[in-house]
């Protein structure tokens, strides 16, 4: 029996997979990309594109990307795709989407795929920005902060779009004020106040080159406020010995109906994913929640953050939480989740 499922992509296109009888056919917006035998192996699948006149098939970038996107998004157990019977486009090997396996074959790896900016990163990112020391010889010049939408991905486990955009003071001041005065948020952030105070707070951050203010959205509904900062210029620096491009985060969920561990897994993985994509030189993401914020610390640990130690800020006892880039992409928490795609694989191959 053949089944068909579709995964929306951030650029408006739709990736469709038809599975059945050990085969996989992929298309985007009705344009066929790949027809291949697809057999499970430990840790992934073997893909053999349908041959033409008995000869190896040229494998194009868009076909390889579609296969990786479909299989790595919907099956958390899938860590590799073994390609056979192909002639790879050299651009695939240069991009890292295809890797030589050392024995004449090629593989696609999940940890490599999710490090490619793909359609998720909505701007050029900062990786190409030169590492230039400021006058003090210690800190770096930071790139101009981007505006608009920065990240977008469909979460099949929730059936929702998760996106990040830059904060717009005029458009977001009312909700920021409302969120900060929520007693639950106030207990941890301690930033309650009126519109004038909060406008001044946000304007100060807008002028600060080391902080990017963000609004998180589910299906384009704003629900959370985040601050992403360059750790070397932040007050956390003496406590975590950051690299030049390591980043940190402050987080709050303002809308009550978007709370819950399933939502945290989605938005926290998206936030971390955006930071690692935005600059490939970012080796760690750090955070310093209050040491008694057990719920948030637990959420972070479930995604791979390590609680390294506690330390004292003037205003709080903090827990140092650290997430290593390699650890994140090795696990891909929140990016590769059971969904309709995983169910389709199971029905077709097991």
PDB file of N, CA and C in Angstrom, residues 151-185:
ATOM      1  N   UNK A 151      14.285  33.148  11.344  1.00  0.00           N
ATOM      2  CA  UNK A 151      14.280  31.680  11.346  1.00  0.00           C
ATOM      3  C   UNK A 151      12.840  31.216  11.235  1.00  0.00           C
ATOM      4  N   UNK A 152      12.645  30.120  10.481  1.00  0.00           N
ATOM      5  CA  UNK A 152      11.311  29.530  10.360  1.00  0.00           C
ATOM      6  C   UNK A 152      11.451  28.047  10.052  1.00  0.00           C
ATOM      7  N   UNK A 153      10.638  27.244  10.743  1.00  0.00           N
ATOM      8  CA  UNK A 153      10.651  25.794  10.517  1.00  0.00           C
ATOM      9  C   UNK A 153       9.297  25.234  10.918  1.00  0.00           C
ATOM     10  N   UNK A 154       8.809  24.285  10.145  1.00  0.00           N
ATOM     11  CA  UNK A 154       7.568  23.601  10.505  1.00  0.00           C
ATOM     12  C   UNK A 154       7.905  22.473  11.457  1.00  0.00           C
ATOM     13  N   UNK A 155       7.193  22.422  12.578  1.00  0.00           N
ATOM     14  CA  UNK A 155       7.398  21.370  13.567  1.00  0.00           C
ATOM     15  C   UNK A 155       6.321  20.309  13.366  1.00  0.00           C
ATOM     16  N   UNK A 156       6.658  19.170  12.754  1.00  0.00           N
ATOM     17  CA  UNK A 156       5.630  18.140  12.497  1.00  0.00           C
ATOM     18  C   UNK A 156       5.046  17.549  13.770  1.00  0.00           C
ATOM     19  N   UNK A 157       5.825  17.512  14.853  1.00  0.00           N
ATOM     20  CA  UNK A 157       5.317  16.942  16.092  1.00  0.00           C
ATOM     21  C   UNK A 157       4.174  17.776  16.661  1.00  0.00           C
ATOM     22  N   UNK A 158       4.235  19.112  16.479  1.00  0.00           N
ATOM     23  CA  UNK A 158       3.168  20.004  16.946  1.00  0.00           C
ATOM     24  C   UNK A 158       2.174  20.342  15.852  1.00  0.00           C
ATOM     25  N   UNK A 159       2.595  20.216  14.585  1.00  0.00           N
ATOM     26  CA  UNK A 159       1.756  20.665  13.485  1.00  0.00           C
ATOM     27  C   UNK A 159       1.692  22.180  13.410  1.00  0.00           C
ATOM     28  N   UNK A 160       2.771  22.858  13.846  1.00  0.00           N
ATOM     29  CA  UNK A 160       2.807  24.313  13.905  1.00  0.00           C
ATOM     30  C   UNK A 160       4.113  24.827  13.302  1.00  0.00           C
ATOM     31  N   UNK A 161       4.062  26.069  12.802  1.00  0.00           N
ATOM     32  CA  UNK A 161       5.273  26.781  12.430  1.00  0.00           C
ATOM     33  C   UNK A 161       5.879  27.402  13.682  1.00  0.00           C
ATOM     34  N   UNK A 162       7.185  27.248  13.855  1.00  0.00           N
ATOM     35  CA  UNK A 162       7.914  27.981  14.878  1.00  0.00           C
ATOM     36  C   UNK A 162       8.825  28.963  14.144  1.00  0.00           C
ATOM     37  N   UNK A 163       8.761  30.226  14.528  1.00  0.00           N
ATOM     38  CA  UNK A 163       9.578  31.230  13.857  1.00  0.00           C
ATOM     39  C   UNK A 163      10.130  32.221  14.865  1.00  0.00           C
ATOM     40  N   UNK A 164      11.212  32.871  14.485  1.00  0.00           N
ATOM     41  CA  UNK A 164      11.851  33.915  15.277  1.00  0.00           C
ATOM     42  C   UNK A 164      11.987  35.151  14.414  1.00  0.00           C
ATOM     43  N   UNK A 165      11.662  36.307  14.981  1.00  0.00           N
ATOM     44  CA  UNK A 165      11.857  37.573  14.282  1.00  0.00           C
ATOM     45  C   UNK A 165      12.466  38.579  15.242  1.00  0.00           C
ATOM     46  N   UNK A 166      13.064  39.611  14.677  1.00  0.00           N
ATOM     47  CA  UNK A 166      13.604  40.666  15.522  1.00  0.00           C
ATOM     48  C   UNK A 166      12.461  41.433  16.175  1.00  0.00           C
ATOM     49  N   UNK A 167      12.702  41.904  17.385  1.00  0.00           N
ATOM     50  CA  UNK A 167      11.690  42.694  18.081  1.00  0.00           C
ATOM     51  C   UNK A 167      11.572  44.068  17.452  1.00  0.00           C
ATOM     52  N   UNK A 168      10.340  44.532  17.291  1.00  0.00           N
ATOM     53  CA  UNK A 168      10.026  45.883  16.810  1.00  0.00           C
ATOM     54  C   UNK A 168       9.445  46.647  17.999  1.00  0.00           C
ATOM     55  N   UNK A 169      10.159  47.662  18.471  1.00  0.00           N
ATOM     56  CA  UNK A 169       9.756  48.323  19.716  1.00  0.00           C
ATOM     57  C   UNK A 169       8.336  48.874  19.618  1.00  0.00           C
ATOM     58  N   UNK A 170       8.014  49.549  18.542  1.00  0.00           N
ATOM     59  CA  UNK A 170       6.676  50.139  18.441  1.00  0.00           C
ATOM     60  C   UNK A 170       5.595  49.062  18.375  1.00  0.00           C
ATOM     61  N   UNK A 171       5.837  47.999  17.620  1.00  0.00           N
ATOM     62  CA  UNK A 171       4.825  46.959  17.449  1.00  0.00           C
ATOM     63  C   UNK A 171       4.725  46.042  18.661  1.00  0.00           C
ATOM     64  N   UNK A 172       5.829  45.884  19.407  1.00  0.00           N
ATOM     65  CA  UNK A 172       5.871  44.859  20.454  1.00  0.00           C
ATOM     66  C   UNK A 172       5.885  45.416  21.872  1.00  0.00           C
ATOM     67  N   UNK A 173       5.892  46.737  22.028  1.00  0.00           N
ATOM     68  CA  UNK A 173       6.014  47.310  23.367  1.00  0.00           C
ATOM     69  C   UNK A 173       4.861  46.891  24.277  1.00  0.00           C
ATOM     70  N   UNK A 174       3.634  46.920  23.763  1.00  0.00           N
ATOM     71  CA  UNK A 174       2.478  46.598  24.614  1.00  0.00           C
ATOM     72  C   UNK A 174       2.577  45.178  25.127  1.00  0.00           C
ATOM     73  N   UNK A 175       2.876  44.221  24.254  1.00  0.00           N
ATOM     74  CA  UNK A 175       2.942  42.832  24.714  1.00  0.00           C
ATOM     75  C   UNK A 175       4.150  42.626  25.621  1.00  0.00           C
ATOM     76  N   UNK A 176       5.275  43.279  25.337  1.00  0.00           N
ATOM     77  CA  UNK A 176       6.445  43.163  26.208  1.00  0.00           C
ATOM     78  C   UNK A 176       6.096  43.658  27.610  1.00  0.00           C
ATOM     79  N   UNK A 177       5.414  44.785  27.688  1.00  0.00           N
ATOM     80  CA  UNK A 177       4.996  45.345  28.972  1.00  0.00           C
ATOM     81  C   UNK A 177       4.055  44.385  29.712  1.00  0.00           C
ATOM     82  N   UNK A 178       3.111  43.824  28.975  1.00  0.00           N
ATOM     83  CA  UNK A 178       2.156  42.896  29.578  1.00  0.00           C
ATOM     84  C   UNK A 178       2.854  41.644  30.082  1.00  0.00           C
ATOM     85  N   UNK A 179       3.764  41.121  29.281  1.00  0.00           N
ATOM     86  CA  UNK A 179       4.477  39.916  29.683  1.00  0.00           C
ATOM     87  C   UNK A 179       5.345  40.168  30.913  1.00  0.00           C
ATOM     88  N   UNK A 180       6.067  41.276  30.934  1.00  0.00           N
ATOM     89  CA  UNK A 180       6.976  41.533  32.048  1.00  0.00           C
ATOM     90  C   UNK A 180       6.227  41.770  33.356  1.00  0.00           C
ATOM     91  N   UNK A 181       4.982  42.218  33.279  1.00  0.00           N
ATOM     92  CA  UNK A 181       4.195  42.448  34.489  1.00  0.00           C
ATOM     93  C   UNK A 181       3.360  41.241  34.906  1.00  0.00           C
ATOM     94  N   UNK A 182       3.462  40.153  34.146  1.00  0.00           N
ATOM     95  CA  UNK A 182       2.829  38.908  34.553  1.00  0.00           C
ATOM     96  C   UNK A 182       3.526  38.415  35.821  1.00  0.00           C
ATOM     97  N   UNK A 183       2.778  38.121  36.896  1.00  0.00           N
ATOM     98  CA  UNK A 183       3.431  37.714  38.146  1.00  0.00           C
ATOM     99  C   UNK A 183       4.397  36.543  37.990  1.00  0.00           C
ATOM    100  N   UNK A 184       4.058  35.586  37.129  1.00  0.00           N
ATOM    101  CA  UNK A 184       4.953  34.447  36.919  1.00  0.00           C
ATOM    102  C   UNK A 184       6.283  34.895  36.330  1.00  0.00           C
ATOM    103  N   UNK A 185       6.237  35.767  35.321  1.00  0.00           N
ATOM    104  CA  UNK A 185       7.459  36.275  34.700  1.00  0.00           C
ATOM    105  C   UNK A 185       8.196  37.199  35.659  1.00  0.00           C
TER     106      UNK A 185
END
